[in-house]
Coordinates of C-alpha atoms in Angstrom, one line a residue:
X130 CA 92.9 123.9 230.7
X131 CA 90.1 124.8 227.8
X132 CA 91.3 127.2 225.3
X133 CA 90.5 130.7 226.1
X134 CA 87.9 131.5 223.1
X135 CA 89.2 135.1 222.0
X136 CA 87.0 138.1 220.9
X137 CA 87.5 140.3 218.2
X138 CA 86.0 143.5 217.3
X139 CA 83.5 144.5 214.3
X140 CA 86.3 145.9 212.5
X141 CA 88.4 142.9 213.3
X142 CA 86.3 140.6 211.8
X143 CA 85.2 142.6 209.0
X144 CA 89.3 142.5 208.2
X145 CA 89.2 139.5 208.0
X146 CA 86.0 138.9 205.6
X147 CA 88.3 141.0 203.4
X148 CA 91.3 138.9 203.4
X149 CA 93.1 141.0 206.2
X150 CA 96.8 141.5 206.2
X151 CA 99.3 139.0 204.9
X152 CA 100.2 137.7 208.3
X153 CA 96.6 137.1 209.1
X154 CA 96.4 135.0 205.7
X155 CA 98.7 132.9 206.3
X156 CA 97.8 131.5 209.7
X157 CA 94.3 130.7 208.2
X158 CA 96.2 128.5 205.9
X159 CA 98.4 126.7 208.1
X160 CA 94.9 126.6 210.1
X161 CA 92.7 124.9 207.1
X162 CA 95.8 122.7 206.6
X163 CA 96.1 120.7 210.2
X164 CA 92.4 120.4 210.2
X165 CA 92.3 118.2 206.9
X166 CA 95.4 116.4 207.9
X167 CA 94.1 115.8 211.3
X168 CA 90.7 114.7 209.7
X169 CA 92.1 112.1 207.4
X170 CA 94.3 111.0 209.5
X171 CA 91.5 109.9 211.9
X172 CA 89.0 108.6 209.6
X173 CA 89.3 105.1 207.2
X174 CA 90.0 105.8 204.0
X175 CA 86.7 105.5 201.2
X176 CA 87.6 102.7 198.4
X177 CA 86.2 103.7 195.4
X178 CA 83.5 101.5 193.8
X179 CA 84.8 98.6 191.8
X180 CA 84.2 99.0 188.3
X181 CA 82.2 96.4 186.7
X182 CA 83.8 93.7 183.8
X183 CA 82.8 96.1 181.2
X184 CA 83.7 98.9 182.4
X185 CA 87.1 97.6 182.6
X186 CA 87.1 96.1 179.5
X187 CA 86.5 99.3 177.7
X188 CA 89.4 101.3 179.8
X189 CA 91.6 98.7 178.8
X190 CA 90.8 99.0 174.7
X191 CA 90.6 102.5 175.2
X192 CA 93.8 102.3 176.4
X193 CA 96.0 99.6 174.8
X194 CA 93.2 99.2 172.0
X195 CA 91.1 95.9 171.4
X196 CA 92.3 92.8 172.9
X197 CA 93.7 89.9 171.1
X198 CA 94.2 86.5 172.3
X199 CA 96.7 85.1 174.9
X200 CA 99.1 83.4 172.3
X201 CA 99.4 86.7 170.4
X202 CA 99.9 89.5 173.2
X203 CA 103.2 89.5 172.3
X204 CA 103.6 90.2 168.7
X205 CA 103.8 93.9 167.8
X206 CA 101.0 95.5 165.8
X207 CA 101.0 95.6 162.6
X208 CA 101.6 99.1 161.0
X209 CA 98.2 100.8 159.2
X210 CA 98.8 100.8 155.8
X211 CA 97.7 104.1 153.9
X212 CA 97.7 102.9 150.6
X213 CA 99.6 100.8 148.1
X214 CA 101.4 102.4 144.8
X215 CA 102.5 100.8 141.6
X216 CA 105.3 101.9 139.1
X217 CA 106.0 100.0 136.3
X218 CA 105.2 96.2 137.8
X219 CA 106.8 97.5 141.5
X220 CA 104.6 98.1 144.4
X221 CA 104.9 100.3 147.4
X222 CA 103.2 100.5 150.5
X223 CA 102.6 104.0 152.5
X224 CA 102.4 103.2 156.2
X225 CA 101.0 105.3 159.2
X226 CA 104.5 105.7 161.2
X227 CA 103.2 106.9 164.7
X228 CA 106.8 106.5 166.2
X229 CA 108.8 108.9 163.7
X230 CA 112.2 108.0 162.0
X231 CA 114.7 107.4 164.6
X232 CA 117.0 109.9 166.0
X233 CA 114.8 113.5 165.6
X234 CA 112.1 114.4 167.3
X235 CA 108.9 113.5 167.1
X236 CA 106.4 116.6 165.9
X237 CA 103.0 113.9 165.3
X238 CA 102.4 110.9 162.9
X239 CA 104.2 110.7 159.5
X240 CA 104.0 108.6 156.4
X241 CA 106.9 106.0 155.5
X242 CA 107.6 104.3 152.3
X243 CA 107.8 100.1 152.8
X244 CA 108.9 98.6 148.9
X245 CA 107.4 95.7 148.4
X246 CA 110.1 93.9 146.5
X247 CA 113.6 93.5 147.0
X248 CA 116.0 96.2 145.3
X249 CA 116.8 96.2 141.8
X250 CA 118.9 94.1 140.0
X251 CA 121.5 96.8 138.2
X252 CA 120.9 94.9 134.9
X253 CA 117.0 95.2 135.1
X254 CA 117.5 99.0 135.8
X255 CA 119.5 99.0 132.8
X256 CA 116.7 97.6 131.3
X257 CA 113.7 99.9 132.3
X258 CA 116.2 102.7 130.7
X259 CA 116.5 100.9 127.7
X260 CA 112.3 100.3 127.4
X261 CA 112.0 103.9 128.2
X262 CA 113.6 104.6 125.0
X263 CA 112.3 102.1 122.7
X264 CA 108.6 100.9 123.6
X265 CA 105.9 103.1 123.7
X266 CA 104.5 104.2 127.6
X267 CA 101.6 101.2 128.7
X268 CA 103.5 98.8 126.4
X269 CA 102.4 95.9 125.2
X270 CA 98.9 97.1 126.0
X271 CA 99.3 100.7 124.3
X272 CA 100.0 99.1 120.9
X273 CA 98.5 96.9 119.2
X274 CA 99.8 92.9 118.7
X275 CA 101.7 93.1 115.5
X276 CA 103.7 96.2 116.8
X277 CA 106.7 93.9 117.8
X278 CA 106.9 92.0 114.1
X279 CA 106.9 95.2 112.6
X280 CA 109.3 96.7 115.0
X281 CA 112.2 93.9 114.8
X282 CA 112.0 94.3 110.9
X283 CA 112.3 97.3 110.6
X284 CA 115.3 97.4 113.0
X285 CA 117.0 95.3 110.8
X286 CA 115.9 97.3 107.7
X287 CA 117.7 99.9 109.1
X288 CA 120.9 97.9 110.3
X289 CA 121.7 97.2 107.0
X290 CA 120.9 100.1 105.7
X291 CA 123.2 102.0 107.9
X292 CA 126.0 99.3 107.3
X293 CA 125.7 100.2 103.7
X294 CA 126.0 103.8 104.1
X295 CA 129.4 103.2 105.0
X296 CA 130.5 101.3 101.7
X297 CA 128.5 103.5 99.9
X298 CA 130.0 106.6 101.4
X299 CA 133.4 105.8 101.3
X300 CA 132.7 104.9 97.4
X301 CA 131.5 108.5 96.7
X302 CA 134.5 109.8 98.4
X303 CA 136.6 107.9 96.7
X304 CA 135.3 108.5 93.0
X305 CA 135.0 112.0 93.5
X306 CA 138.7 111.8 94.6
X307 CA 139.9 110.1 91.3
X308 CA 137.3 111.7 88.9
X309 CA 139.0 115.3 90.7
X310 CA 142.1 114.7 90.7
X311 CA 143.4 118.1 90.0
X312 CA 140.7 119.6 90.5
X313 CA 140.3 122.4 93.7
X314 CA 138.2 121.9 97.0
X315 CA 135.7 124.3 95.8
X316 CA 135.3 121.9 92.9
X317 CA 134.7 119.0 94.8
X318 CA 132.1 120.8 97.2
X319 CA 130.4 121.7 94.5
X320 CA 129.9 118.3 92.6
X321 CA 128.4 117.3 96.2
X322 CA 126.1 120.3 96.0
X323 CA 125.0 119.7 92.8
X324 CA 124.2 115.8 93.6
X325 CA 122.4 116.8 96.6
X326 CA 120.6 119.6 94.7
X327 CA 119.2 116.7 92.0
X328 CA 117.7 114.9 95.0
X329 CA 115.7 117.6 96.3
X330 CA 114.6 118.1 92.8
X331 CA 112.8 114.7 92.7
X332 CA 111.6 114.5 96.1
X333 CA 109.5 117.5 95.1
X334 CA 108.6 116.2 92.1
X335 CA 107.5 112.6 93.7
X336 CA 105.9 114.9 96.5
X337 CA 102.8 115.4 93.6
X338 CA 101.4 112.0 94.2
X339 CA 100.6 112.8 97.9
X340 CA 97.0 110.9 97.6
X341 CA 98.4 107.9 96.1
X342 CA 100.3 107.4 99.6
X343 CA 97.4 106.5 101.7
X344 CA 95.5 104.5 98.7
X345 CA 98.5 102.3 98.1
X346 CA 100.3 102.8 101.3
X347 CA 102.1 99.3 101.3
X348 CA 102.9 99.2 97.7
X349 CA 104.4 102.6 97.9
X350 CA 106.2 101.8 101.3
X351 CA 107.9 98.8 99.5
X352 CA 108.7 100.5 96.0
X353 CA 110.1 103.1 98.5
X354 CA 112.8 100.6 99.6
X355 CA 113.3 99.0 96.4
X356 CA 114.5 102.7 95.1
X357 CA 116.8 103.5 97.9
X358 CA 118.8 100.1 97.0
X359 CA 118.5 101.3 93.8
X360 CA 120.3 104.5 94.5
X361 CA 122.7 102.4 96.7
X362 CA 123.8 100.3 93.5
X363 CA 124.6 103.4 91.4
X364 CA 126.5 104.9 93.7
X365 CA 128.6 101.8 94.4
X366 CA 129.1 102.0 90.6
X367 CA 130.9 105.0 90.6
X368 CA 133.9 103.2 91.7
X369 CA 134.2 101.5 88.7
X370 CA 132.9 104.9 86.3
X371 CA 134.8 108.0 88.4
X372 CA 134.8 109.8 85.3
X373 CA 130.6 109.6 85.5
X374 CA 130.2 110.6 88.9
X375 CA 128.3 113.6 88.4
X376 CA 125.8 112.0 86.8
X377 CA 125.9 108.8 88.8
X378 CA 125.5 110.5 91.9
X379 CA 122.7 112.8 90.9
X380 CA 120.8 109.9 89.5
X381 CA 121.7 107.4 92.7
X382 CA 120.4 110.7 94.7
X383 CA 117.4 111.6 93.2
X384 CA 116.5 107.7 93.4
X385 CA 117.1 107.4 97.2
X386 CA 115.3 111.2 97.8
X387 CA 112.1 109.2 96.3
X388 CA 112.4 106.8 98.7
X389 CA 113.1 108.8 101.5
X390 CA 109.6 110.7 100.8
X391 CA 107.7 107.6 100.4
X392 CA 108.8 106.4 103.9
X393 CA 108.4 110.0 105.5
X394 CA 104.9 110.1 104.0
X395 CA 103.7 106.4 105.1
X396 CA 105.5 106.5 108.5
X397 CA 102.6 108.2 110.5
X398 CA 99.8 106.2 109.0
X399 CA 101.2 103.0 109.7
X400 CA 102.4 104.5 113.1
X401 CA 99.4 105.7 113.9
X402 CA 97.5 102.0 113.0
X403 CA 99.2 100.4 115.8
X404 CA 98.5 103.6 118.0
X405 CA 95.7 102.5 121.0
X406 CA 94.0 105.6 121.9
X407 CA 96.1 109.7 122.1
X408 CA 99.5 108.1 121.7
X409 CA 100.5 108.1 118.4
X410 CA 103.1 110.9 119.2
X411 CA 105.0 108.4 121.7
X412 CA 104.6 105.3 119.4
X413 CA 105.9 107.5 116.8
X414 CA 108.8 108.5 118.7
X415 CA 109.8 105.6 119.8
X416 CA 110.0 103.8 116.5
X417 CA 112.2 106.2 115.1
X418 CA 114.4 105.6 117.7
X419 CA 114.5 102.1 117.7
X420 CA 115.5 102.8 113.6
X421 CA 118.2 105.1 114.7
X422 CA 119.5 102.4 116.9
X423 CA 119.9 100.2 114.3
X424 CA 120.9 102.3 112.0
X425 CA 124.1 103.5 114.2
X426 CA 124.5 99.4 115.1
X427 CA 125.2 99.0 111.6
X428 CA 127.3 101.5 110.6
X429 CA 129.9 101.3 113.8
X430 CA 129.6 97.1 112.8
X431 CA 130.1 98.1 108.8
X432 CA 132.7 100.7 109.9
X433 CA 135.0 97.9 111.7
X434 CA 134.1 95.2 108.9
X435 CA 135.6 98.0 106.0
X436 CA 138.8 98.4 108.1
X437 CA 139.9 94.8 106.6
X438 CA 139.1 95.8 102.8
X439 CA 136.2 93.1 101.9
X440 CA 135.1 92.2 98.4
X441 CA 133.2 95.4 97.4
X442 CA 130.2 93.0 95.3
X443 CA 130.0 90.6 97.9
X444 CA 129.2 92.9 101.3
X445 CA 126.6 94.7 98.7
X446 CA 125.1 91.3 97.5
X447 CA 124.8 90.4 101.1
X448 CA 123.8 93.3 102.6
X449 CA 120.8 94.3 99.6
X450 CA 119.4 91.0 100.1
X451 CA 119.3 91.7 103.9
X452 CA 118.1 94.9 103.4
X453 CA 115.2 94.1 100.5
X454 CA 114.0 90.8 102.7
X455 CA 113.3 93.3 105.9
X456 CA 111.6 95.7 103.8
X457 CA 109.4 93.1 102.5
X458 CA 108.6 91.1 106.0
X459 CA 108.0 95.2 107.6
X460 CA 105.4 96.1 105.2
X461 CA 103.7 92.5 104.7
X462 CA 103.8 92.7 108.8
X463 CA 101.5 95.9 108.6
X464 CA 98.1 95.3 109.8
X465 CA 95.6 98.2 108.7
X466 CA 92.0 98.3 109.0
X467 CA 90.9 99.9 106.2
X468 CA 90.0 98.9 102.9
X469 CA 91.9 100.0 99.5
X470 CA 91.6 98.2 96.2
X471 CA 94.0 95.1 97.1
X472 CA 92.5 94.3 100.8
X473 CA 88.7 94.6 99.2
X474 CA 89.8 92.8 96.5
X475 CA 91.0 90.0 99.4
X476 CA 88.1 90.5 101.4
X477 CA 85.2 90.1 98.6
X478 CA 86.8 87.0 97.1
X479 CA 87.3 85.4 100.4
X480 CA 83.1 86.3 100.8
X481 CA 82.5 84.8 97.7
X482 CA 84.5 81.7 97.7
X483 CA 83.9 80.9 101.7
X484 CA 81.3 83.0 102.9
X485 CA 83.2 84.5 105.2
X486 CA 85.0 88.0 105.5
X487 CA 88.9 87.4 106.8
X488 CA 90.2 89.2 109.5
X489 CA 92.3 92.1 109.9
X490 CA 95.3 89.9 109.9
X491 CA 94.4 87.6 107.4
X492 CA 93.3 90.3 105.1
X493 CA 96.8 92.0 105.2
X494 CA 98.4 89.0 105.1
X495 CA 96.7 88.1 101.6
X496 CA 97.4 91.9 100.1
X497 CA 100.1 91.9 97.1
X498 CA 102.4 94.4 97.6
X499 CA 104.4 93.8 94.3
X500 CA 101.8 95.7 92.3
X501 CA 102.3 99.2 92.4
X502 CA 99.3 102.1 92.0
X503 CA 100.4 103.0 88.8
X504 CA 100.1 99.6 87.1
X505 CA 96.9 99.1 84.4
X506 CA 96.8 95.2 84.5
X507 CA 94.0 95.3 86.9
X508 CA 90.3 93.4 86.1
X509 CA 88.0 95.8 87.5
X510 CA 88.2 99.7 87.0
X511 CA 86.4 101.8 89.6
X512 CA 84.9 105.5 88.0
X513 CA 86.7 105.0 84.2
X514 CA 85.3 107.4 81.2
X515 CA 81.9 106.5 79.1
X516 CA 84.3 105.4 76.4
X517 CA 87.1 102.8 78.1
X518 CA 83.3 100.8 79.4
X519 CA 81.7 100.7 76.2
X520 CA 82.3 99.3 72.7
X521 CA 79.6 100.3 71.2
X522 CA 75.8 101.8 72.0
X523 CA 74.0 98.4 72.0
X524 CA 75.6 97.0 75.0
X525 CA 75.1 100.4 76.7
X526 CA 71.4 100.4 75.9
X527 CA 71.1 96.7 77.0
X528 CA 72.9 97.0 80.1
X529 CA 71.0 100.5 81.3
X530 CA 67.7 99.3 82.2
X531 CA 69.6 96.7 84.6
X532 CA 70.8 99.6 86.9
X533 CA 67.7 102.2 86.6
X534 CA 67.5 101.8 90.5
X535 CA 71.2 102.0 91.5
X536 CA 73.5 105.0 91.0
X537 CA 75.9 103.1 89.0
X538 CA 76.3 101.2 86.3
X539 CA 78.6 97.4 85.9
X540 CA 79.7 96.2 82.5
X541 CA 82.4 93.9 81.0
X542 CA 84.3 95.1 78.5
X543 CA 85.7 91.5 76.4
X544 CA 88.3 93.2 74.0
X545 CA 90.0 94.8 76.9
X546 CA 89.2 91.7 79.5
X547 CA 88.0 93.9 82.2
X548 CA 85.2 95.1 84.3
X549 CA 84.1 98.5 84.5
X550 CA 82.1 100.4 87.3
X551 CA 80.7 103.8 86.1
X552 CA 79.5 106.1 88.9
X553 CA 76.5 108.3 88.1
X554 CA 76.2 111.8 89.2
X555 CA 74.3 111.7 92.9
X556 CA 76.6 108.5 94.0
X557 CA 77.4 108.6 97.8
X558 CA 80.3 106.6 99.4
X559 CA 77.9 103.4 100.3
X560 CA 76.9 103.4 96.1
X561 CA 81.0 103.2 95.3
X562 CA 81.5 100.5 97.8
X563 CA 78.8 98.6 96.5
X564 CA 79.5 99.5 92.9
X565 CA 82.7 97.7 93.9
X566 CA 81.6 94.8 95.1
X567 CA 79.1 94.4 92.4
X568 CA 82.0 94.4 89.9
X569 CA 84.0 91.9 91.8
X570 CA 80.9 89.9 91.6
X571 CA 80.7 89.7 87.8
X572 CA 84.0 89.4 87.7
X573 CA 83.9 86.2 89.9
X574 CA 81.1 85.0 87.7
X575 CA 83.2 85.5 84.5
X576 CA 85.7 83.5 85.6
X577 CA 83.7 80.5 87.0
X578 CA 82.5 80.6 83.8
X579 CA 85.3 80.9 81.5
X580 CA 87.0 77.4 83.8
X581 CA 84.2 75.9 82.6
X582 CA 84.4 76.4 79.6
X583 CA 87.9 75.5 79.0
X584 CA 87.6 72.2 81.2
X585 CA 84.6 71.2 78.6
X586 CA 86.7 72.2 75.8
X587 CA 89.6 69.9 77.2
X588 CA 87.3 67.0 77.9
X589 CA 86.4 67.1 74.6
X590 CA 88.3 65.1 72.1
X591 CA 86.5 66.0 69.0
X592 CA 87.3 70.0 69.2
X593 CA 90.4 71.9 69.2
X594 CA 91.2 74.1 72.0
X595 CA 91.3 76.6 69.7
X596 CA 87.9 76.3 67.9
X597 CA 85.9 78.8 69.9
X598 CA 87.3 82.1 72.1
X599 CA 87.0 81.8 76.2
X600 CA 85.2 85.2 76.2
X601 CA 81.6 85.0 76.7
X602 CA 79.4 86.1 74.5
X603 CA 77.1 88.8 74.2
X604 CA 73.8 86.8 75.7
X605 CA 75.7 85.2 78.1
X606 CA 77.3 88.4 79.3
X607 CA 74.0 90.0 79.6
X608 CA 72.6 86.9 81.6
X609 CA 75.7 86.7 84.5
X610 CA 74.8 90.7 84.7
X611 CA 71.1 89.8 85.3
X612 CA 72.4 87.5 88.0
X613 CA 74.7 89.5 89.5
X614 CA 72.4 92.3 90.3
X615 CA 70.1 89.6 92.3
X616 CA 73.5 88.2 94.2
X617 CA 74.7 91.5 95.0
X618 CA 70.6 93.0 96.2
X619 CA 70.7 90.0 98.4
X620 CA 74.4 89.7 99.4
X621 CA 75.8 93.4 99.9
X622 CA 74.3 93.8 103.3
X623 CA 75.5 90.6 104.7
X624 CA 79.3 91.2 103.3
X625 CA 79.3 94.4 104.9
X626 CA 77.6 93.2 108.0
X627 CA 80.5 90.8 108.6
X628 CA 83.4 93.2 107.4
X629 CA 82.2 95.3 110.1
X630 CA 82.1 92.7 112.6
X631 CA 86.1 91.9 111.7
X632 CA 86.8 95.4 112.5
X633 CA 87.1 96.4 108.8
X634 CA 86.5 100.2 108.5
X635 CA 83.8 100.9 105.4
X636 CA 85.2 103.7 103.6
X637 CA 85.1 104.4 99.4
X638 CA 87.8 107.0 100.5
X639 CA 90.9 104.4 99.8
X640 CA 89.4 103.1 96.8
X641 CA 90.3 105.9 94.6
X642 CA 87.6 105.7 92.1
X643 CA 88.2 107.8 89.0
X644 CA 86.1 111.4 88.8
X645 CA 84.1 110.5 85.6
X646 CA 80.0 110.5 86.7
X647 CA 77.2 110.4 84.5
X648 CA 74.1 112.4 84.4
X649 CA 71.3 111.3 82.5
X650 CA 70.6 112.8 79.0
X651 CA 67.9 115.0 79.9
X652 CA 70.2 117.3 82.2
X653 CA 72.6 117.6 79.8

């Protein structure tokens, strides 16, 4: 029987246009409902189209990213690697870690630290602490090559020197002792002031020469050393002279005060030659504690040596020769770029004898540190007075028109057996240097010809040795000027052409020429 078709009013079906109640709502549901199932249920089912080979090639690296081949599907992927970090020679690697750390929860993508190496030996982290303390940051490329010769020495310099404090100290102790016996505390205390008192005296007294440090800064350095074993003698000898050791002391005091200033005053120079770039404060640092290191070495070794009474004269002997052999290897070790009177004396002999400027290390090498600044036997004076140059007014007045181009003036004085450069008034720095190197050239010539002349003399077997005098004489002085104002026009730019090239710094300012200039009569 067919389904009675039912009719509803205007209102009814605008009610239902509106949504109706909820009970009419709901049996439109269940309505739409068995019509779609019904409807599937009687129709075949529509297969989506088959994607094509690339479209399912990109799916799949879209999905599970790009493909790899058959023998490797199984391997994991390798971790992306951020970037790669280096601390002091070991690596590490910052790695993309999708997955998180184990055990917490995953809030997104983090980074985690792969070493590169294996974990570090405890003795190797010992080490790195000990280089953190004794070479400068960057090292070896922060300093430059003969920072570890200079280094070692003067770690030894200072082991023996602290292992002689302690003899030395327990010496002074001692005398004071027997020289006071009766005497108070206050009495002693003040026998130690007063010592102490005379060495601050004559470290500001030695202080005057300031200037002289960086002229003769290796000469100094080394007299320095030499007074400071000095001082270490006299105090020993107040063990034998406890009735003197007032005056001992003060003396042994004031000598080891001098040296203390001379190596406070050259430290930072030759600090700051080894120096590559803004880190003289570090190398600075460090040096002093790799001297302090030493130093306490040798006193705790001195202190455990003393407990068994040694001979007094031998531990000095040994330890002074120890001491004075470091000093000397530290300072000749020193490699400095500029040019005082001893390197350009090296440097212009080596250009006149060879034709070639030495190097930085050569040139150091070659410096004599025995002389000290204060010595007179030197052959060529740089800026002396009108008097010390010249004899008399004819060599003056034959010498003049030589120089009327150049603002200085190059003589040889025969009674006195040196060479004299006088510095007019408007010389510059590049006029001193060359002054200088014009009187190392007469002075080379002097000498050439002074060997000849005494090799003729001894092949001669009809004269004495004796007969004639090895100084030339007036013509011939004149001539070997003449010449050496043609060597030095046409050789002065080619010796400073290759000092420069050696990496010599041109400078008058370490040559310390005197302050005597000379004007020309008519300003007068």
């Amino acid at each position: 029987m067919a389904p009675i078709p039912l009719k509803q009013s205007t209102s009814s079906a605008q009610t239902l246009a509106r949504g109706g109640v909820p009970e009419t709502r709901g049996l439109i549901r269940e309505a739409v409902r068995a019509t779609a199932a019904a409807t599937l249920a009687s129709s075949p089912p529509i297969a989506p189209p088959a994607p094509t080979l690339q479209e399912d090639r990109i799916r799949a690296e879209v999905r599970f990213g790009p493909p790899v081949d058959a023998g490797l599907a199984l391997v994991e992927p390798a971790p992306r690697v951020l970037c790669c970090e280096e601390i002091d020679g070991r690596r590490w690697n910052y790695v993309l870690d999708v997955e998180g750390p184990p055990g917490k929860s995953r809030r997104g993508p983090s980074v985690r630290v792969v070493p590169m190496q294996g974990p570090v030996a405890p003795l190797e982290e010992l080490m790195s602490f000990v280089r953190s303390y004794v070479v400068p940051e960057g090292f070896p490329d922060s300093v430059t090559p003969s920072y570890v010769p200079y280094m070692t020495w003067r770690a030894l310099k200072h082991f023996f020197g602290g292992a002689m404090g302690v003899f030395t100290t327990q010496t002074l102790l001692s005398s004071v002792g027997i020289s006071k016996n009766r005497a108070t505390s206050g009495a002693v205390a003040i026998n130690w002031i007063l010592k102490d008192g005379a060495g601050r005296v004559g470290k500001m007294l030695f202080a005057r020469q300031g200037k002289k440090f960086d002229y003769d800064l290796k000469q100094l350095r080394f007299a320095g050393d030499l007074l400071m074993e000095l001082g270490a003698g006299v105090e020993l000898a107040t063990a034998a002279f406890p009735q003197l050791f007032l005056p001992l002391a003060c003396a042994a005091n004031v000598a080891k005060n001098v040296g203390a200033v001379t190596s406070t005053s050259t430290r930072t120079p030759i600090y700051k030659a080894y120096a590559k770039g803004e880190n003289i404060g570090d190398v600075t640092a460090k040096g002093e504690c790799v001297g302090n290191i030493a130093d306490l070495l040798g006193t705790g070794l001195c202190i455990l040596i003393s407990k068994r009474k040694p001979s007094l004269v031998a531990s000095f002997t040994f330890l002074s020769c120890g001491y004075v052999f470091s000093a000397y290897q530290e300072v000749k070790s020193v490699v400095l770029n500029t040019l005082n009177r001893a390197r350009f004396t090296v440097a212009v002999d080596s250009f006149l004898k060879t034709g070639h400027v030495p190097s930085l290390k050569e040139g150091n090498s070659k410096e004599n540190i025995f002389r000290p600044p204060w010595s007179k036997h030197t052959s060529v004076v740089l800026g002396p007075r009108f008097f010390e140059a010249f004899q008399e007014p004819s060599s003056f007045l034959a010498t003049q028109p030589l120089f009327e181009k150049e603002r200085y003036m190059v003589t040889y004085n025969p009674s006195k057996d040196k060479i004299y450069a006088l510095l007019k008034d408007q010389a510059k720095s590049d006029d001193i240097l060359k002054a200088a190197f014009h009187a190392h050239v007469l002075l080379y010539f002097i000498r050439l010809s002074n060997a000849n002349r005494a090799l003729r003399k001894l092949g001669s077997s009809n004269q004495s040795k004796y007969d004639e005098p090895l100084l030339p004489s007036s013509v011939d002085f004149l001539s070997q000027v003449a010449e050496s104002c043609k060597i030095v026009s046409s050789s002065y730019g080619i010796f400073k052409g290759k000092a420069a090239e050696q990496g010599w710094i041109m400078s008058d300012s370490l040559l310390n020429p005197g302050r005597a200039r000379l004007f020309s009569a008519n300003e007068c």
